[in-house]
Each structure stands twice: as C-alpha cells, then as structure tokens.
C-alpha cells in the first residue's frame, strides 16, 4: 500500500499539472463534442437504416405472398429480396458498413451481389471516413494521450526535478507507473462518460432486452478499448522517459501516431492488394458464365448435356416422351440446372474469397507491429461491420436463394403436368397458398465466438503488446538515467 501510495501521489500531482494548462480544456471539450456528435450520428444512422431494412423486407414478403396462382418456375424468377440489418454495436463502429451494400435481389439461376451501400448515395467526403465513437477512441484519444504525456518525464529531467525525486526514495518503476496512472486519469475523464453514454444508447436500442451474445460483445468492445488506450499511455511515458527534451519526445510521439494510425493502415491495404491481386467484377462474372455454358443451358431443350439427362430418364421409366414421365420434366431439369450453376458460382466465389483472405491475412499479420490495426479489426468484428460479416451476409442470402429456387422447382415437379396447354386452355399454375412455404429472410449476425475465432490474431497481438510494454517498463526502470 505504501508503494501504491507513492504512485498515486505522482499521478495526482501530474494530473493537477496537466489541468493548469488551459489548452487541455479546449482539446477535451473539442473531443467531447466530437464524441457526442458521433453518438448522435451513429444513433440516427442505425435507426434510419434498420427502419428502412425492416420496411422493405416486410414489403418484399407481402409482395411475394400476394402473387396470384402461377407456375412455380415463374415465381422463382419473380424473386425475393434479402436485407441486412445492423447490429447495435454498429452505432459506435461503422467499420466497412457504409461501403458494403445491405440489400440483395434473389432470383433463380443468378447470384447477385449486395447493392445500395451508403457510400453509393454519398459524396466523396465519405471516403475520408465518418466520425464514429470508435474512430475517436482509436485515433483521437491516442493523440490526446501523446499531447498530455509527451513531457511527463522529459520535463522533469529538463528542469532538474527528476534527480531530486529519485533521490527521495522513489525508484524508476514507481515513477513510471505513477506517470502512466496520471495520464490514464486524465483520459478516463473522457473515456468513462463515453462508455456510460455508449452503454445507455446500446440498452435503449435493444429496449433493455439484451442477449448474452450481445452482452459479451459489448464487454469485449469496452475492455479491449480500455487496454488499447492504456497501451498509448505506456508508450507516451516510455518515449518521454527516453528523450532528453520534451520537444524530442513530442516529435517522436507524433511520428509514432502518424505511422500507426495513418501511414501503416493505408500502406498495408495497398501492399496486400498488390501482392494478391483479385479479378475484376466483370472478369469474375464472365468466368462464371463461360463455365456454366460449358455445362449446358437448362432452358435449351436441344442442349447436349440436358438431352443426355432426358434420354437416361426415358430409358429408366421406359417411355418414349417426356410427357409420359410421372413427374414434370422441366422442373427436374431446372433443379439440375440450378444445382450446376450454384456449384460453379460457389467454386468461383471460394477462389475469390481465398484471394481476399490472403489480402486480409497480410493486414492481420501487420497487427503484430501495429496495435491500431489489431484494435480496428477486433472492433469491426465485434460490431459485425467487418469484411467477414459482409461475406457471411452474402452466404446467408445465397443459401436462402438456392433453397427458394429449389423449393419452387420441387413444386413444379410435383404439381405441374408435362402436357403443354392448348391455346384456349388455362395456363399451368398452382395455388398461391404454396408461396408461404418460403419463409421470410432474416439475417443472423455472427456470434461472439465466431468473431473471436476469426479475429484471434488481433486478440493475441494486443495481449502481446501489453506484455511487451510491461517488459520494456521493467528494462527502462533498470537502465534510465536521471540526467
């Protein structure tokens, strides 16, 4: 307790000294105002996007059910929509969500990509990034920490008080931890109110009805951001302690901040995309079309591949025409065509995702030398606003689309006659009540354990950085000089 008492005294003295500078009040008020604006804009964006998604998902469902008696295959081509709802934590971490679409049109024989991204309807300023609570915590608060802590030790060395303090029974380890606590106490004046507001908004968005999964995500979101800020507190003190003057410490810390938060993230993305080049969207779709054409056209009765299927069916059922088959031949062929085209698409998509995975793995590996990238990746993962969440939405929508098309094909096989109607006959249709067998699409965000599994590199790198900093403090305590 006595040793802790010394560290608290050093922290309290440092905190009082910091608030003697009027500039700190201006900076604190500015960042506080940004946090309030970020909270408001996040809330407004979340409410607007989810209300829009719910509205059009409901309308899409109603339109589907209101269809009259119809041929099931026409219903498969009529299609449906899949909308992606945001999670409550996306209020604080926008991540990549503004650049990814949140709606997909689902139809037979064709896989569409997500459309209607926020960036698509915004001006170019969105490319510079939106102001979110996560951005303030991850980018601006570290800069505030460096501004507060650059002279924490260097100033004591410059004015000669460091030598006096160390000669009065305070060792380097106590002194460094006292300064770290002092910087942390200043930052907590912004961090703690932010977290209180964050949790309150989070509860209100869910009407105070929260799941265990969302609760764990919130706790991890808060906990890792706290660790992340403590990392910068330690860095500020260590750099200040190893610098001869406050000026050198300030220049060094600003350089570190620029490299970690601005230069490295953009450079990493560019290098990853260069090393593992992905095909263009046009080339991707063209390659799929070529492979599908090699397998045949299910809508062409004279296609070689599907003619072979017809001949085999006629032999098995010992009939001389498809009209005599005990099931609808066209529905059977459509089922086979859907299976083939989906398998081809999934194979090409799998190859494309492997390229993107390599690009992202390069970025994740860099998190071992840049805690900002690690924190950003983990934050986006917990908020379901990362690339993996977008791909998960695409895959859920594709599974829904495939099941929808095959259920319609199954209805055609079962209920539609092989005999074509005459000019005056009623079209071949089934009762519209069958449309209800297709359930409404609901996007399910990734659970927390899947997020941690995909972001395990980020978690490990943050923990390793904390361990490394404590080791550096121990080394510094033995080797630092008062002069």
Short mmCIF file of C-alpha atoms in Angstrom, two decimals:
data_model
loop_
_atom_site.label_atom_id
_atom_site.label_comp_id
_atom_site.label_asym_id
_atom_site.label_seq_id
_atom_site.Cartn_x
_atom_site.Cartn_y
_atom_site.Cartn_z
CA UNK A 1 0.00 0.00 0.00
CA UNK A 2 2.89 2.33 0.77
CA UNK A 3 4.39 1.78 -2.68
CA UNK A 4 1.00 2.27 -4.30
CA UNK A 5 0.54 5.45 -2.27
CA UNK A 6 3.68 6.94 -3.87
CA UNK A 7 2.45 6.13 -7.35
CA UNK A 8 -0.94 7.69 -6.64
CA UNK A 9 0.74 10.85 -5.32
CA UNK A 10 2.81 11.10 -8.52
CA UNK A 11 -0.31 10.53 -10.63
CA UNK A 12 -2.30 13.15 -8.72
CA UNK A 13 0.50 15.70 -8.99
CA UNK A 14 0.78 15.06 -12.74
CA UNK A 15 -2.99 15.39 -13.23
CA UNK A 16 -3.05 18.72 -11.40
CA UNK A 17 -0.14 19.97 -13.50
CA UNK A 18 -1.89 18.97 -16.73
CA UNK A 19 -5.04 20.95 -15.91
CA UNK A 20 -3.03 24.07 -15.21
CA UNK A 21 -2.62 24.28 -18.97
CA UNK A 22 -5.75 25.92 -20.45
CA UNK A 23 -5.18 24.16 -23.80
CA UNK A 24 -6.18 20.84 -22.27
CA UNK A 25 -9.68 22.18 -21.57
CA UNK A 26 -10.11 23.27 -25.20
CA UNK A 27 -8.90 19.92 -26.53
CA UNK A 28 -11.03 17.95 -24.07
CA UNK A 29 -14.15 19.96 -24.93
CA UNK A 30 -13.45 19.51 -28.65
CA UNK A 31 -13.08 15.72 -28.35
CA UNK A 32 -16.10 15.57 -26.04
CA UNK A 33 -18.17 17.43 -28.65
CA UNK A 34 -16.96 15.02 -31.33
CA UNK A 35 -17.98 12.07 -29.16
CA UNK A 36 -21.47 13.50 -28.70
CA UNK A 37 -21.77 14.16 -32.43
CA UNK A 38 -20.52 10.63 -33.19
CA UNK A 39 -23.06 9.14 -30.78
CA UNK A 40 -25.90 11.14 -32.33
CA UNK A 41 -24.93 10.39 -35.94
CA UNK A 42 -24.44 6.70 -35.12
CA UNK A 43 -27.85 6.53 -33.46
CA UNK A 44 -29.54 8.32 -36.35
CA UNK A 45 -27.82 6.16 -38.97
CA UNK A 46 -28.68 2.93 -37.13
CA UNK A 47 -32.36 3.84 -36.69
CA UNK A 48 -32.70 5.05 -40.28
CA UNK A 49 -31.00 2.03 -41.85
CA UNK A 50 -32.79 -0.59 -39.78
CA UNK A 51 -36.20 1.04 -40.19
CA UNK A 52 -35.61 1.10 -43.96
CA UNK A 53 -34.45 -2.53 -44.00
CA UNK A 54 -37.42 -3.70 -41.93
CA UNK A 55 -39.86 -1.75 -44.07
CA UNK A 56 -38.66 -3.08 -47.41
CA UNK A 57 -38.09 -6.62 -46.12
CA UNK A 58 -41.72 -6.62 -44.96
CA UNK A 59 -42.94 -5.17 -48.27
CA UNK A 60 -40.91 -7.75 -50.19
CA UNK A 61 -42.52 -10.50 -48.14
CA UNK A 62 -46.00 -9.12 -48.74
CA UNK A 63 -45.38 -8.81 -52.48
CA UNK A 64 -44.21 -12.42 -52.58
CA UNK A 65 -47.30 -13.72 -50.77
CA UNK A 66 -49.71 -11.56 -52.85
CA UNK A 67 -48.66 -13.21 -56.09
CA UNK A 68 -51.62 -14.96 -57.79
CA UNK A 69 -51.79 -18.59 -58.88
CA UNK A 70 -48.73 -19.04 -61.05
CA UNK A 71 -46.23 -21.51 -62.44
CA UNK A 72 -43.64 -22.15 -59.67
CA UNK A 73 -40.74 -21.52 -62.02
CA UNK A 74 -42.12 -18.08 -62.80
CA UNK A 75 -42.19 -17.44 -59.07
CA UNK A 76 -38.53 -18.45 -58.82
CA UNK A 77 -37.73 -15.86 -61.48
CA UNK A 78 -40.02 -13.31 -59.79
CA UNK A 79 -37.53 -13.46 -56.94
CA UNK A 80 -37.24 -12.01 -53.48
CA UNK A 81 -35.08 -9.59 -51.51
CA UNK A 82 -32.64 -10.06 -48.63
CA UNK A 83 -31.93 -7.06 -46.41
CA UNK A 84 -29.14 -6.80 -43.87
CA UNK A 85 -29.94 -5.21 -40.51
CA UNK A 86 -27.25 -3.50 -38.48
CA UNK A 87 -26.29 -4.69 -35.01
CA UNK A 88 -26.50 -2.39 -32.00
CA UNK A 89 -22.71 -2.05 -31.71
CA UNK A 90 -22.53 -0.69 -35.26
CA UNK A 91 -23.76 2.58 -33.73
CA UNK A 92 -20.25 3.01 -32.32
CA UNK A 93 -18.16 1.30 -35.00
CA UNK A 94 -19.25 1.95 -38.61
CA UNK A 95 -16.41 -0.13 -40.00
CA UNK A 96 -16.87 -1.08 -43.64
CA UNK A 97 -20.67 -0.98 -43.48
CA UNK A 98 -21.08 2.33 -45.38
CA UNK A 99 -19.20 0.84 -48.34
CA UNK A 100 -20.97 -2.53 -48.48
CA UNK A 101 -24.47 -2.98 -49.83
CA UNK A 102 -27.26 -4.03 -47.49
CA UNK A 103 -29.78 -5.47 -49.99
CA UNK A 104 -29.59 -8.36 -52.48
CA UNK A 105 -32.13 -9.34 -55.12
CA UNK A 106 -32.54 -13.12 -55.10
CA UNK A 107 -33.66 -14.94 -58.25
CA UNK A 108 -33.35 -18.33 -59.91
CA UNK A 109 -30.16 -19.23 -61.84
CA UNK A 110 -28.41 -15.99 -60.90
CA UNK A 111 -26.34 -14.82 -57.94
CA UNK A 112 -26.41 -11.08 -57.40
CA UNK A 113 -24.18 -9.00 -55.15
CA UNK A 114 -25.28 -6.61 -52.41
CA UNK A 115 -26.31 -3.12 -53.53
CA UNK A 116 -27.47 0.20 -52.08
CA UNK A 117 -24.45 0.99 -49.94
CA UNK A 118 -24.44 4.30 -48.09
CA UNK A 119 -21.27 5.33 -49.95
CA UNK A 120 -23.09 4.87 -53.23
CA UNK A 121 -25.51 7.65 -52.28
CA UNK A 122 -22.97 9.92 -50.56
CA UNK A 123 -20.45 12.46 -51.73
CA UNK A 124 -16.73 11.83 -51.89
CA UNK A 125 -16.21 13.09 -48.34
CA UNK A 126 -17.28 9.67 -47.06
CA UNK A 127 -14.00 8.29 -48.41
CA UNK A 128 -12.19 10.24 -45.69
CA UNK A 129 -14.15 8.29 -43.07
CA UNK A 130 -17.13 9.06 -40.90
CA UNK A 131 -16.85 10.27 -37.34
CA UNK A 132 -17.75 7.37 -35.08
CA UNK A 133 -17.15 6.76 -31.40
CA UNK A 134 -14.69 4.01 -32.31
CA UNK A 135 -12.75 6.41 -34.56
CA UNK A 136 -12.47 8.95 -31.73
CA UNK A 137 -11.36 6.27 -29.27
CA UNK A 138 -8.89 4.66 -31.66
CA UNK A 139 -7.42 7.72 -33.39
CA UNK A 140 -8.05 10.96 -31.49
CA UNK A 141 -7.73 9.82 -27.88
CA UNK A 142 -4.24 8.33 -28.53
CA UNK A 143 -3.26 11.73 -29.94
CA UNK A 144 -4.62 13.39 -26.79
CA UNK A 145 -2.65 10.91 -24.68
CA UNK A 146 0.55 11.81 -26.53
CA UNK A 147 -0.19 15.53 -26.13
CA UNK A 148 -0.73 15.07 -22.40
CA UNK A 149 2.17 12.69 -21.81
CA UNK A 150 4.98 13.91 -24.05
CA UNK A 151 6.58 15.96 -21.23
CA UNK A 152 5.59 13.64 -18.37
CA UNK A 153 9.20 12.60 -17.71
CA UNK A 154 11.23 14.72 -20.13
CA UNK A 155 10.08 17.96 -18.49
CA UNK A 156 11.12 16.65 -15.06
CA UNK A 157 14.56 15.88 -16.50
CA UNK A 158 14.85 19.30 -18.15
CA UNK A 159 14.07 21.35 -15.03
CA UNK A 160 16.13 19.15 -12.70
CA UNK A 161 13.27 17.84 -10.51
CA UNK A 162 13.70 14.25 -11.74
CA UNK A 163 17.02 13.83 -9.97
CA UNK A 164 15.54 15.26 -6.77
CA UNK A 165 12.52 12.93 -6.87
CA UNK A 166 14.65 9.84 -7.45
CA UNK A 167 16.93 10.81 -4.55
CA UNK A 168 13.95 10.96 -2.14
CA UNK A 169 13.23 7.23 -2.10
CA UNK A 170 11.19 6.91 -5.31
CA UNK A 171 12.55 4.38 -7.78
CA UNK A 172 12.17 4.46 -11.56
CA UNK A 173 9.48 1.77 -11.62
CA UNK A 174 7.25 3.69 -9.17
CA UNK A 175 7.88 6.92 -11.01
CA UNK A 176 6.98 5.49 -14.43
CA UNK A 177 3.82 3.77 -13.18
CA UNK A 178 2.82 6.97 -11.37
CA UNK A 179 3.11 8.94 -14.60
CA UNK A 180 1.15 6.25 -16.51
CA UNK A 181 -1.63 6.42 -13.90
CA UNK A 182 -1.59 10.21 -14.15
CA UNK A 183 -2.10 10.18 -17.93
CA UNK A 184 -4.73 7.45 -17.58
CA UNK A 185 -6.67 9.51 -15.02
CA UNK A 186 -6.86 12.40 -17.49
CA UNK A 187 -8.00 10.17 -20.35
CA UNK A 188 -10.58 8.42 -18.14
CA UNK A 189 -12.38 11.76 -17.76
CA UNK A 190 -13.38 11.31 -21.40
CA UNK A 191 -13.42 7.52 -21.64
CA UNK A 192 -15.70 6.75 -18.68
CA UNK A 193 -18.52 9.19 -19.65
CA UNK A 194 -18.25 7.90 -23.22
CA UNK A 195 -18.72 4.32 -22.05
CA UNK A 196 -21.69 5.31 -19.86
CA UNK A 197 -23.37 7.02 -22.82
CA UNK A 198 -22.39 4.11 -25.07
CA UNK A 199 -23.98 1.52 -22.77
CA UNK A 200 -27.11 3.62 -22.30
CA UNK A 201 -27.60 4.00 -26.08
CA UNK A 202 -26.90 0.30 -26.54
CA UNK A 203 -29.58 -0.61 -23.98
CA UNK A 204 -32.12 1.81 -25.45
CA UNK A 205 -31.62 0.44 -28.96
CA UNK A 206 -32.49 -3.02 -27.68
CA UNK A 207 -35.31 -1.81 -25.39
CA UNK A 208 -33.29 -3.08 -22.41
CA UNK A 209 -33.74 -6.63 -23.70
CA UNK A 210 -30.22 -7.91 -24.34
CA UNK A 211 -28.88 -11.32 -25.26
CA UNK A 212 -25.86 -12.98 -23.68
CA UNK A 213 -24.04 -12.84 -27.01
CA UNK A 214 -24.54 -9.07 -27.39
CA UNK A 215 -23.54 -8.51 -23.75
CA UNK A 216 -20.25 -10.37 -24.22
CA UNK A 217 -19.55 -8.38 -27.39
CA UNK A 218 -20.18 -5.10 -25.54
CA UNK A 219 -17.93 -6.09 -22.62
CA UNK A 220 -15.15 -7.09 -25.02
CA UNK A 221 -15.62 -3.87 -27.01
CA UNK A 222 -15.21 -1.75 -23.86
CA UNK A 223 -12.48 -3.89 -22.31
CA UNK A 224 -10.21 -4.00 -25.35
CA UNK A 225 -10.59 -0.27 -25.98
CA UNK A 226 -9.53 0.35 -22.39
CA UNK A 227 -6.46 -1.87 -22.86
CA UNK A 228 -5.73 -0.12 -26.17
CA UNK A 229 -5.74 3.33 -24.53
CA UNK A 230 -3.54 2.10 -21.68
CA UNK A 231 -1.07 0.94 -24.33
CA UNK A 232 -0.69 4.52 -25.58
CA UNK A 233 -0.34 5.81 -22.02
CA UNK A 234 2.62 3.48 -21.51
CA UNK A 235 4.15 4.42 -24.88
CA UNK A 236 3.87 8.13 -24.05
CA UNK A 237 5.70 7.70 -20.74
CA UNK A 238 8.41 5.43 -22.15
CA UNK A 239 9.17 7.77 -25.06
CA UNK A 240 9.17 10.78 -22.73
CA UNK A 241 11.47 8.95 -20.31
CA UNK A 242 13.95 8.04 -23.04
CA UNK A 243 14.02 11.56 -24.57
CA UNK A 244 16.45 14.25 -23.48
CA UNK A 245 13.95 17.05 -24.07
CA UNK A 246 10.18 17.48 -24.24
CA UNK A 247 10.48 18.71 -27.82
CA UNK A 248 12.15 15.50 -28.96
CA UNK A 249 9.53 13.45 -27.10
CA UNK A 250 6.67 15.34 -28.77
CA UNK A 251 8.15 14.92 -32.26
CA UNK A 252 8.75 11.21 -31.65
CA UNK A 253 5.22 10.61 -30.35
CA UNK A 254 3.56 12.47 -33.22
CA UNK A 255 5.67 10.42 -35.63
CA UNK A 256 4.56 7.20 -33.90
CA UNK A 257 0.90 8.30 -34.04
CA UNK A 258 1.12 9.12 -37.76
CA UNK A 259 2.79 5.81 -38.59
CA UNK A 260 0.37 3.68 -36.54
CA UNK A 261 -2.94 5.34 -37.41
CA UNK A 262 -2.41 6.89 -40.86
CA UNK A 263 0.56 5.56 -42.81
CA UNK A 264 0.74 1.86 -41.93
CA UNK A 265 -3.01 1.05 -42.34
CA UNK A 266 -3.18 2.57 -45.84
CA UNK A 267 0.18 1.14 -46.88
CA UNK A 268 -0.79 -2.30 -45.64
CA UNK A 269 -4.01 -2.32 -47.66
CA UNK A 270 -2.20 -1.23 -50.80
CA UNK A 271 0.56 -3.85 -50.41
CA UNK A 272 -1.96 -6.63 -49.70
CA UNK A 273 -3.99 -5.77 -52.81
CA UNK A 274 -0.78 -5.62 -54.90
CA UNK A 275 0.62 -8.95 -53.68
CA UNK A 276 -2.68 -10.81 -54.04
CA UNK A 277 -4.46 -9.25 -57.00
CA UNK A 278 -8.16 -10.06 -57.28
CA UNK A 279 -10.00 -10.30 -60.62
CA UNK A 280 -12.38 -7.51 -61.62
CA UNK A 281 -16.13 -7.96 -61.21
CA UNK A 282 -16.54 -8.17 -65.00
CA UNK A 283 -13.91 -10.89 -65.30
CA UNK A 284 -15.36 -12.78 -62.32
CA UNK A 285 -18.86 -12.86 -63.82
CA UNK A 286 -17.50 -13.65 -67.28
CA UNK A 287 -15.57 -16.69 -66.00
CA UNK A 288 -18.72 -17.99 -64.29
CA UNK A 289 -20.76 -17.59 -67.48
CA UNK A 290 -18.14 -19.46 -69.52
CA UNK A 291 -18.13 -22.41 -67.11
CA UNK A 292 -21.93 -22.53 -67.00
CA UNK A 293 -22.11 -22.57 -70.80
CA UNK A 294 -19.66 -25.49 -70.84
CA UNK A 295 -22.12 -27.43 -68.68
CA UNK A 296 -25.07 -26.57 -70.92
CA UNK A 297 -28.20 -24.41 -70.94
CA UNK A 298 -31.09 -25.81 -68.91
CA UNK A 299 -33.54 -23.61 -70.81
CA UNK A 300 -32.48 -25.08 -74.18
CA UNK A 301 -34.28 -28.42 -74.88
CA UNK A 302 -31.67 -29.35 -77.52
CA UNK A 303 -28.66 -28.80 -75.25
CA UNK A 304 -26.29 -31.80 -75.39
CA UNK A 305 -25.83 -32.13 -71.62
CA UNK A 306 -29.52 -31.94 -70.77
CA UNK A 307 -30.52 -34.07 -73.75
CA UNK A 308 -28.39 -36.84 -72.26
CA UNK A 309 -30.31 -36.48 -69.00
CA UNK A 310 -33.61 -36.67 -70.90
CA UNK A 311 -32.54 -39.83 -72.73
CA UNK A 312 -31.50 -41.52 -69.49
CA UNK A 313 -34.84 -40.64 -67.84
CA UNK A 314 -36.77 -42.04 -70.80
CA UNK A 315 -34.79 -45.29 -70.56
CA UNK A 316 -35.27 -45.62 -66.79
CA UNK A 317 -39.04 -45.02 -66.91
CA UNK A 318 -39.43 -46.93 -70.23
CA UNK A 319 -41.34 -44.22 -72.01
CA UNK A 320 -40.83 -42.57 -75.39
CA UNK A 321 -41.54 -38.92 -74.48
CA UNK A 322 -41.14 -36.60 -71.52
CA UNK A 323 -44.91 -36.03 -71.50
CA UNK A 324 -45.31 -39.62 -70.23
CA UNK A 325 -42.93 -39.20 -67.28
CA UNK A 326 -44.63 -39.43 -63.83
CA UNK A 327 -43.28 -36.01 -62.88
CA UNK A 328 -42.72 -32.64 -64.51
CA UNK A 329 -39.66 -32.92 -66.73
CA UNK A 330 -38.98 -29.16 -66.95
CA UNK A 331 -38.96 -28.85 -63.17
CA UNK A 332 -36.47 -31.72 -62.94
CA UNK A 333 -34.18 -30.04 -65.49
CA UNK A 334 -34.47 -26.67 -63.71
CA UNK A 335 -33.46 -28.38 -60.46
CA UNK A 336 -30.39 -29.85 -62.12
CA UNK A 337 -29.54 -26.54 -63.80
CA UNK A 338 -29.83 -24.65 -60.51
CA UNK A 339 -27.57 -27.19 -58.79
CA UNK A 340 -24.92 -26.96 -61.50
CA UNK A 341 -24.93 -23.16 -61.79
CA UNK A 342 -24.84 -22.75 -57.98
CA UNK A 343 -21.91 -25.15 -57.66
CA UNK A 344 -19.99 -23.27 -60.36
CA UNK A 345 -20.70 -19.91 -58.72
CA UNK A 346 -19.71 -21.20 -55.29
CA UNK A 347 -16.45 -22.61 -56.68
CA UNK A 348 -15.51 -19.29 -58.28
CA UNK A 349 -16.58 -17.39 -55.16
CA UNK A 350 -14.50 -19.69 -53.00
CA UNK A 351 -11.43 -18.99 -55.16
CA UNK A 352 -12.10 -15.24 -54.98
CA UNK A 353 -12.55 -15.34 -51.20
CA UNK A 354 -9.21 -17.14 -50.86
CA UNK A 355 -7.55 -14.17 -52.59
CA UNK A 356 -9.32 -11.69 -50.30
CA UNK A 357 -8.42 -13.87 -47.32
CA UNK A 358 -4.75 -13.62 -48.29
CA UNK A 359 -5.07 -9.83 -48.58
CA UNK A 360 -6.72 -9.64 -45.16
CA UNK A 361 -4.26 -12.09 -43.61
CA UNK A 362 -1.43 -9.76 -44.62
CA UNK A 363 -3.21 -6.90 -42.87
CA UNK A 364 -3.86 -9.04 -39.81
CA UNK A 365 -0.21 -10.09 -39.65
CA UNK A 366 0.79 -6.41 -39.58
CA UNK A 367 -1.26 -6.06 -36.37
CA UNK A 368 1.71 -7.61 -34.57
CA UNK A 369 3.63 -4.42 -35.36
CA UNK A 370 0.64 -2.07 -35.23
CA UNK A 371 -1.89 -2.30 -32.36
CA UNK A 372 -4.17 0.19 -34.13
CA UNK A 373 -4.85 -2.32 -36.94
CA UNK A 374 -5.45 -5.05 -34.36
CA UNK A 375 -7.91 -2.88 -32.43
CA UNK A 376 -9.69 -1.75 -35.60
CA UNK A 377 -10.12 -5.32 -36.87
CA UNK A 378 -11.39 -6.55 -33.49
CA UNK A 379 -13.72 -3.57 -33.09
CA UNK A 380 -15.26 -4.10 -36.55
CA UNK A 381 -15.61 -7.83 -35.90
CA UNK A 382 -17.46 -7.33 -32.61
CA UNK A 383 -19.73 -4.76 -34.31
CA UNK A 384 -20.39 -7.04 -37.30
CA UNK A 385 -19.20 -4.29 -39.63
CA UNK A 386 -16.12 -6.06 -40.97
CA UNK A 387 -15.49 -7.82 -44.28
CA UNK A 388 -16.18 -11.28 -42.83
CA UNK A 389 -19.64 -10.14 -41.69
CA UNK A 390 -20.41 -8.87 -45.19
CA UNK A 391 -19.38 -12.20 -46.72
CA UNK A 392 -21.46 -14.00 -44.10
CA UNK A 393 -24.49 -11.95 -45.20
CA UNK A 394 -23.81 -12.82 -48.85
CA UNK A 395 -23.61 -16.52 -48.00
CA UNK A 396 -26.79 -16.49 -45.90
CA UNK A 397 -28.60 -14.75 -48.76
CA UNK A 398 -27.23 -17.25 -51.30
CA UNK A 399 -28.37 -20.21 -49.18
CA UNK A 400 -31.83 -18.64 -48.96
CA UNK A 401 -31.90 -18.00 -52.73
CA UNK A 402 -30.86 -21.57 -53.59
CA UNK A 403 -33.45 -23.10 -51.25
CA UNK A 404 -36.13 -20.77 -52.63
CA UNK A 405 -35.36 -21.76 -56.24
CA UNK A 406 -35.21 -25.48 -55.47
CA UNK A 407 -38.46 -25.43 -53.50
CA UNK A 408 -40.17 -23.78 -56.45
CA UNK A 409 -38.63 -26.40 -58.75
CA UNK A 410 -39.88 -29.15 -56.42
CA UNK A 411 -43.41 -27.71 -56.61
CA UNK A 412 -43.18 -27.70 -60.39
CA UNK A 413 -42.03 -31.32 -60.45
CA UNK A 414 -44.89 -32.38 -58.18
CA UNK A 415 -47.85 -30.34 -59.38
CA UNK A 416 -47.25 -29.18 -62.98
CA UNK A 417 -48.26 -31.51 -65.80
CA UNK A 418 -45.88 -32.43 -68.61
CA UNK A 419 -48.66 -31.87 -71.11
CA UNK A 420 -48.48 -28.37 -72.57
CA UNK A 421 -51.78 -26.46 -72.51
CA UNK A 422 -53.50 -25.56 -75.75
CA UNK A 423 -54.21 -22.02 -76.98
CA UNK A 424 -57.55 -21.92 -75.17
CA UNK A 425 -56.52 -23.92 -72.10
CA UNK A 426 -55.81 -22.43 -68.70
CA UNK A 427 -52.06 -21.88 -68.05
CA UNK A 428 -50.36 -24.48 -65.88
CA UNK A 429 -50.34 -22.98 -62.38
CA UNK A 430 -50.55 -23.99 -58.75
CA UNK A 431 -52.45 -22.41 -55.87
CA UNK A 432 -50.88 -19.27 -54.41
CA UNK A 433 -51.00 -20.72 -50.88
CA UNK A 434 -47.85 -22.65 -51.77
CA UNK A 435 -45.82 -19.42 -51.76
CA UNK A 436 -45.96 -19.40 -47.96
CA UNK A 437 -43.61 -22.39 -47.75
CA UNK A 438 -40.78 -19.91 -48.42
CA UNK A 439 -40.04 -18.28 -45.08
CA UNK A 440 -39.07 -14.63 -44.80
CA UNK A 441 -35.34 -13.91 -44.90
CA UNK A 442 -33.73 -12.93 -41.60
CA UNK A 443 -30.06 -12.10 -41.35
CA UNK A 444 -28.31 -13.60 -38.31
CA UNK A 445 -25.08 -11.81 -37.22
CA UNK A 446 -22.06 -13.91 -36.38
CA UNK A 447 -21.96 -15.00 -32.71
CA UNK A 448 -19.17 -13.72 -30.50
CA UNK A 449 -17.19 -16.97 -30.53
CA UNK A 450 -17.00 -16.95 -34.33
CA UNK A 451 -15.87 -13.32 -34.20
CA UNK A 452 -13.10 -14.14 -31.73
CA UNK A 453 -12.08 -17.13 -33.83
CA UNK A 454 -11.75 -15.01 -36.97
CA UNK A 455 -10.01 -12.17 -35.07
CA UNK A 456 -7.77 -14.33 -32.89
CA UNK A 457 -4.70 -12.68 -34.44
CA UNK A 458 -5.90 -9.26 -33.25
CA UNK A 459 -6.61 -10.54 -29.73
CA UNK A 460 -3.21 -12.22 -29.43
CA UNK A 461 -1.33 -9.21 -30.84
CA UNK A 462 -2.99 -6.78 -28.37
CA UNK A 463 -2.16 -9.03 -25.42
CA UNK A 464 1.42 -9.48 -26.66
CA UNK A 465 1.84 -5.70 -26.97
CA UNK A 466 0.71 -5.24 -23.37
CA UNK A 467 3.17 -7.91 -22.17
CA UNK A 468 5.96 -6.33 -24.23
CA UNK A 469 5.29 -2.88 -22.75
CA UNK A 470 5.48 -4.19 -19.20
CA UNK A 471 8.80 -5.84 -20.09
CA UNK A 472 10.01 -2.53 -21.53
CA UNK A 473 8.98 -0.72 -18.34
CA UNK A 474 11.00 -3.20 -16.32
CA UNK A 475 14.02 -2.76 -18.60
CA UNK A 476 13.64 1.03 -18.60
CA UNK A 477 13.45 1.11 -14.81
CA UNK A 478 16.90 -0.51 -14.67
CA UNK A 479 18.61 1.49 -17.40
CA UNK A 480 17.15 5.01 -17.41
CA UNK A 481 19.27 7.89 -16.10
CA UNK A 482 18.08 10.98 -14.31
CA UNK A 483 20.28 13.27 -16.42
#
